[in-house]
Amino acid sequence: MVYVTRRATFSASHRLFNPALSDEENEKLYDKCANPRGHGHNYVLEVTVAGKQSERSGYVIDLKILKQILETEIIRKVDHKHLNEDVDFLKGVIPTTENLAREFWKILEPKIPVGTLCSIRLSETENNSVEYRGE
Amino acid sequence: MVYVTRRATFSASHRLFNPALSDEENEKLYDKCANPRGHGHNYVLEVTVAGKQSERSGYVIDLKILKQILETEIIRKVDHKHLNEDVDFLKGVIPTTENLAREFWKILEPKIPVGTLCSIRLSETENNSVEYRGE
Amino acid sequence: MVYVTRRATFSASHRLFNPALSDEENEKLYDKCANPRGHGHNYVLEVTVAGKQSERSGYVIDLKILKQILETEIIRKVDHKHLNEDVDFLKGVIPTTENLAREFWKILEPKIPVGTLCSIRLSETENNSVEYRGE
Amino acid sequence: MVYVTRRATFSASHRLFNPALSDEENEKLYDKCANPRGHGHNYVLEVTVAGKQSERSGYVIDLKILKQILETEIIRKVDHKHLNEDVDFLKGVIPTTENLAREFWKILEPKIPVGTLCSIRLSETENNSVEYRGE
Amino acid sequence: MVYVTRRATFSASHRLFNPALSDEENEKLYDKCANPRGHGHNYVLEVTVAGKQSERSGYVIDLKILKQILETEIIRKVDHKHLNEDVDFLKGVIPTTENLAREFWKILEPKIPVGTLCSIRLSETENNSVEYRGE
Amino acid sequence: MVYVTRRATFSASHRLFNPALSDEENEKLYDKCANPRGHGHNYVLEVTVAGKQSERSGYVIDLKILKQILETEIIRKVDHKHLNEDVDFLKGVIPTTENLAREFWKILEPKIPVGTLCSIRLSETENNSVEYRGE
């Protein structure tokens, strides 16, 4: 078993806002992250696939293929977008880093052609990151 | 003469859009950066002050003071904001990295208490950055 | 279950010295780390909390709160200090990175308001780091 | 139990090529990584040892010793080398990052003097890395 | 005047070897960099263009265009290549970092559509880099 | 003319203290940097030499030689030391980053065997750095 990780980046804006709450409650809960016109980040996405190596290639998974999957399934849909408004698979989702990681998992998990999706790590800033392992 | 640099970061959203142009022209000019609902970045700001050292302190400028100036004059006004809409000193400015660096210069230059503002470097992503030296 | 990590930094000095040993034994054991007048590092602390997400906020833990806990409980007490001499909770502790991580765990574990402290990673230099998981 | 990590780097060239396959198959399988004259990387190696701390030193393992083991057993043999041609322990091994990590494990595992080798992480570029845990 | 920088990376192998010298002289001059089968690096290229901003776009140069020029003129020709053997514009050039930077300058300088090429910085490792400014 | 940079690191402790001032004045001037028992940093030193390339080697200066000079003249004398007390060439110098860079210049400038010392950049933390160019 070897764990293989591909890193990708995207730049997006978002607003933390729970529509079930009042504006005051949102501002209290999310503070400056609730700014109505949003703010943004350079997100860093690290996707880890676990598996046995192919005898033919010596790879667990060809990282060019994993790169292409990330590009098609995630990056193209979120890069240079407003995550609350422009992304179909995030409709109705509060775009916290935790929720983004889980939604990315749902999309990527069935698309991994060999091995098993093992971890999605998403960094919002150099100081804040989350990891989701499908648990 | 010694050059002293302080680094600070902020997270903001923006949209590249020239109101003198049509939507089609903006989209052609700015491509995905013209997305109407915006996108965002973790900006990295590096401010360099040049000067002689104080004999008393051995400093060109106390970096705690420079940090405080950056915080008060720039970071508080742009962090977790939409640069096109939320920032007074950017009204009417297309928020390219070049223009941001120049506007930050205009604000900071008269506020530097010792030495001379020498360079403002602003990175939008790990691959894109600009430097303005007041020329 | 999602894993949320907050990064913080501090600058401190220390000396590796076991008072149960002679000076010669300390120097043999710790080499240049036993320098009597100490040396120092920019430490990087990464604290991971594991938990379920709040339905209300979409957070496992509000990272502004975790940041504040790290600031109050750890950073204020160790930043710009001599770890052997200035820090109450390190009295009698040889300040190896391993011991620092464990002592930080003891302090932080009961202070985490939601979720469970899961990992403390502490880097002394870009080449040396330790992780403690409460085992 | 504490986990201690030492980071080291080396610069090497390699070519991905499976001698059981034709040139066309190799080129299809490995694309530009099959370039006959090779290409190269600055590899980053992170080796983690898990163990209990010595009461005498407060260390799991003296990182100066781990550094020396990495230097003697790995870095000297692969740094500024062609991995397919210059390295005895890689003869007959397709030098994918996965295989390198596993071969490093085989060499390092019996050499760790205290604690247990727990993870070898090897990064080929800032975007591609693998981890092997001896499973 | 504003200075705009685009960063790009490539992975290549090379061998330092002066054909006017004997093998012994080459080995003495270049030490492990003269290894006959070569070694490799992840190079980091930073290209800076200086110029006035366009009133229409607020850009000195559209970084998407600069990115494309770097890709077409440099990266495609050197990425995953052996610099001594696979690259037409490096025939007869000893591929030191200094010479690479100068050859890249010769290629890029006439291709910059607006502004002036101002600096090429090329890093071979995290510790070694060169800058060429056309002087 | 090409500019060649070598990076090196060292870990040291220091205390900012001007003996011409009272303890209260020092504390007011230097705040937490005046802590009597000191604090420390992982310093990053970047030394740039400018010169013409040797026709024989293609180098401005062999970076293995520059590395050795930095090691012998600077790193060995300051690494794992208390800068106020353990370093002969810093006796009587307030160890601000500015002063360290200037003292390093004085030592290195006559030792550079080819080309000209052009810049010494010294970073105290990821946010604070200085550059001295011999002016």
mmCIF file with all atom_site columns, C-alpha atoms in Angstrom, chain A residues 7 9 11-13 32-33 35 37-42 79-82 85-86 124-126, chain B residues 7 9 11-13 32-33 35 37-42 79-82 85-86 124-126:
data_model
loop_
_atom_site.group_PDB
_atom_site.id
_atom_site.type_symbol
_atom_site.label_atom_id
_atom_site.label_alt_id
_atom_site.label_comp_id
_atom_site.label_asym_id
_atom_site.label_entity_id
_atom_site.label_seq_id
_atom_site.pdbx_PDB_ins_code
_atom_site.Cartn_x
_atom_site.Cartn_y
_atom_site.Cartn_z
_atom_site.occupancy
_atom_site.B_iso_or_equiv
_atom_site.pdbx_formal_charge
_atom_site.auth_seq_id
_atom_site.auth_comp_id
_atom_site.auth_asym_id
_atom_site.auth_atom_id
_atom_site.pdbx_PDB_model_num
ATOM 1  C CA . ARG A 1 7   ? -1.626  19.192 -5.133  1.00 0.00 ? 7   ARG A CA 1
ATOM 2  C CA . THR A 1 9   ? -4.659  25.353 -6.445  1.00 0.00 ? 9   THR A CA 1
ATOM 3  C CA . SER A 1 11  ? -8.629  31.167 -6.489  1.00 0.00 ? 11  SER A CA 1
ATOM 4  C CA . ALA A 1 12  ? -12.228 31.814 -5.493  1.00 0.00 ? 12  ALA A CA 1
ATOM 5  C CA . SER A 1 13  ? -14.434 34.083 -3.446  1.00 0.00 ? 13  SER A CA 1
ATOM 6  C CA . LYS A 1 32  ? -15.769 39.329 8.917   1.00 0.00 ? 32  LYS A CA 1
ATOM 7  C CA . CYS A 1 33  ? -16.331 36.089 6.943   1.00 0.00 ? 33  CYS A CA 1
ATOM 8  C CA . ASN A 1 35  ? -19.165 40.312 4.652   1.00 0.00 ? 35  ASN A CA 1
ATOM 9  C CA . ARG A 1 37  ? -20.061 41.139 -0.853  1.00 0.00 ? 37  ARG A CA 1
ATOM 10 C CA . GLY A 1 38  ? -17.702 38.287 0.042   1.00 0.00 ? 38  GLY A CA 1
ATOM 11 C CA . HIS A 1 39  ? -13.954 37.883 0.198   1.00 0.00 ? 39  HIS A CA 1
ATOM 12 C CA . GLY A 1 40  ? -11.592 35.318 -1.314  1.00 0.00 ? 40  GLY A CA 1
ATOM 13 C CA . HIS A 1 41  ? -8.692  32.929 -1.050  1.00 0.00 ? 41  HIS A CA 1
ATOM 14 C CA . ASN A 1 42  ? -6.063  31.024 -2.972  1.00 0.00 ? 42  ASN A CA 1
ATOM 15 C CA . ASP A 1 79  ? -11.405 28.522 -10.067 1.00 0.00 ? 79  ASP A CA 1
ATOM 16 C CA . HIS A 1 80  ? -12.092 32.255 -10.460 1.00 0.00 ? 80  HIS A CA 1
ATOM 17 C CA . LYS A 1 81  ? -15.663 31.706 -9.240  1.00 0.00 ? 81  LYS A CA 1
ATOM 18 C CA . HIS A 1 82  ? -17.863 32.887 -6.384  1.00 0.00 ? 82  HIS A CA 1
ATOM 19 C CA . GLU A 1 85  ? -23.270 31.678 -6.502  1.00 0.00 ? 85  GLU A CA 1
ATOM 20 C CA . ASP A 1 86  ? -21.393 30.204 -9.453  1.00 0.00 ? 86  ASP A CA 1
ATOM 21 C CA . GLU A 1 124 ? -7.813  28.287 2.903   1.00 0.00 ? 124 GLU A CA 1
ATOM 22 C CA . THR A 1 125 ? -4.786  30.280 4.062   1.00 0.00 ? 125 THR A CA 1
ATOM 23 C CA . GLU A 1 126 ? -1.282  29.404 5.194   1.00 0.00 ? 126 GLU A CA 1
ATOM 24 C CA . ARG B 1 7   ? 5.425   41.022 5.100   1.00 0.00 ? 7   ARG B CA 1
ATOM 25 C CA . THR B 1 9   ? -1.225  39.013 4.201   1.00 0.00 ? 9   THR B CA 1
ATOM 26 C CA . SER B 1 11  ? -7.729  37.706 1.867   1.00 0.00 ? 11  SER B CA 1
ATOM 27 C CA . ALA B 1 12  ? -10.032 39.611 -0.471  1.00 0.00 ? 12  ALA B CA 1
ATOM 28 C CA . SER B 1 13  ? -12.224 39.219 -3.523  1.00 0.00 ? 13  SER B CA 1
ATOM 29 C CA . LYS B 1 32  ? -12.139 34.516 -16.179 1.00 0.00 ? 32  LYS B CA 1
ATOM 30 C CA . CYS B 1 33  ? -10.972 37.486 -14.062 1.00 0.00 ? 33  CYS B CA 1
ATOM 31 C CA . ASN B 1 35  ? -16.504 36.862 -13.659 1.00 0.00 ? 35  ASN B CA 1
ATOM 32 C CA . ARG B 1 37  ? -19.662 37.775 -9.069  1.00 0.00 ? 37  ARG B CA 1
ATOM 33 C CA . GLY B 1 38  ? -15.895 38.003 -8.538  1.00 0.00 ? 38  GLY B CA 1
ATOM 34 C CA . HIS B 1 39  ? -13.227 35.633 -7.281  1.00 0.00 ? 39  HIS B CA 1
ATOM 35 C CA . GLY B 1 40  ? -10.520 36.043 -4.626  1.00 0.00 ? 40  GLY B CA 1
ATOM 36 C CA . HIS B 1 41  ? -6.988  35.646 -3.416  1.00 0.00 ? 41  HIS B CA 1
ATOM 37 C CA . ASN B 1 42  ? -4.739  35.463 -0.378  1.00 0.00 ? 42  ASN B CA 1
ATOM 38 C CA . ASP B 1 79  ? -8.922  42.049 4.544   1.00 0.00 ? 79  ASP B CA 1
ATOM 39 C CA . HIS B 1 80  ? -12.073 39.971 4.059   1.00 0.00 ? 80  HIS B CA 1
ATOM 40 C CA . LYS B 1 81  ? -13.456 42.648 1.720   1.00 0.00 ? 81  LYS B CA 1
ATOM 41 C CA . HIS B 1 82  ? -14.595 42.900 -1.890  1.00 0.00 ? 82  HIS B CA 1
ATOM 42 C CA . GLU B 1 85  ? -17.124 47.551 -3.578  1.00 0.00 ? 85  GLU B CA 1
ATOM 43 C CA . ASP B 1 86  ? -16.031 47.738 0.045   1.00 0.00 ? 86  ASP B CA 1
ATOM 44 C CA . GLU B 1 124 ? -1.764  37.673 -5.994  1.00 0.00 ? 124 GLU B CA 1
ATOM 45 C CA . THR B 1 125 ? -0.862  33.992 -6.281  1.00 0.00 ? 125 THR B CA 1
ATOM 46 C CA . GLU B 1 126 ? 2.337   31.977 -5.885  1.00 0.00 ? 126 GLU B CA 1
#
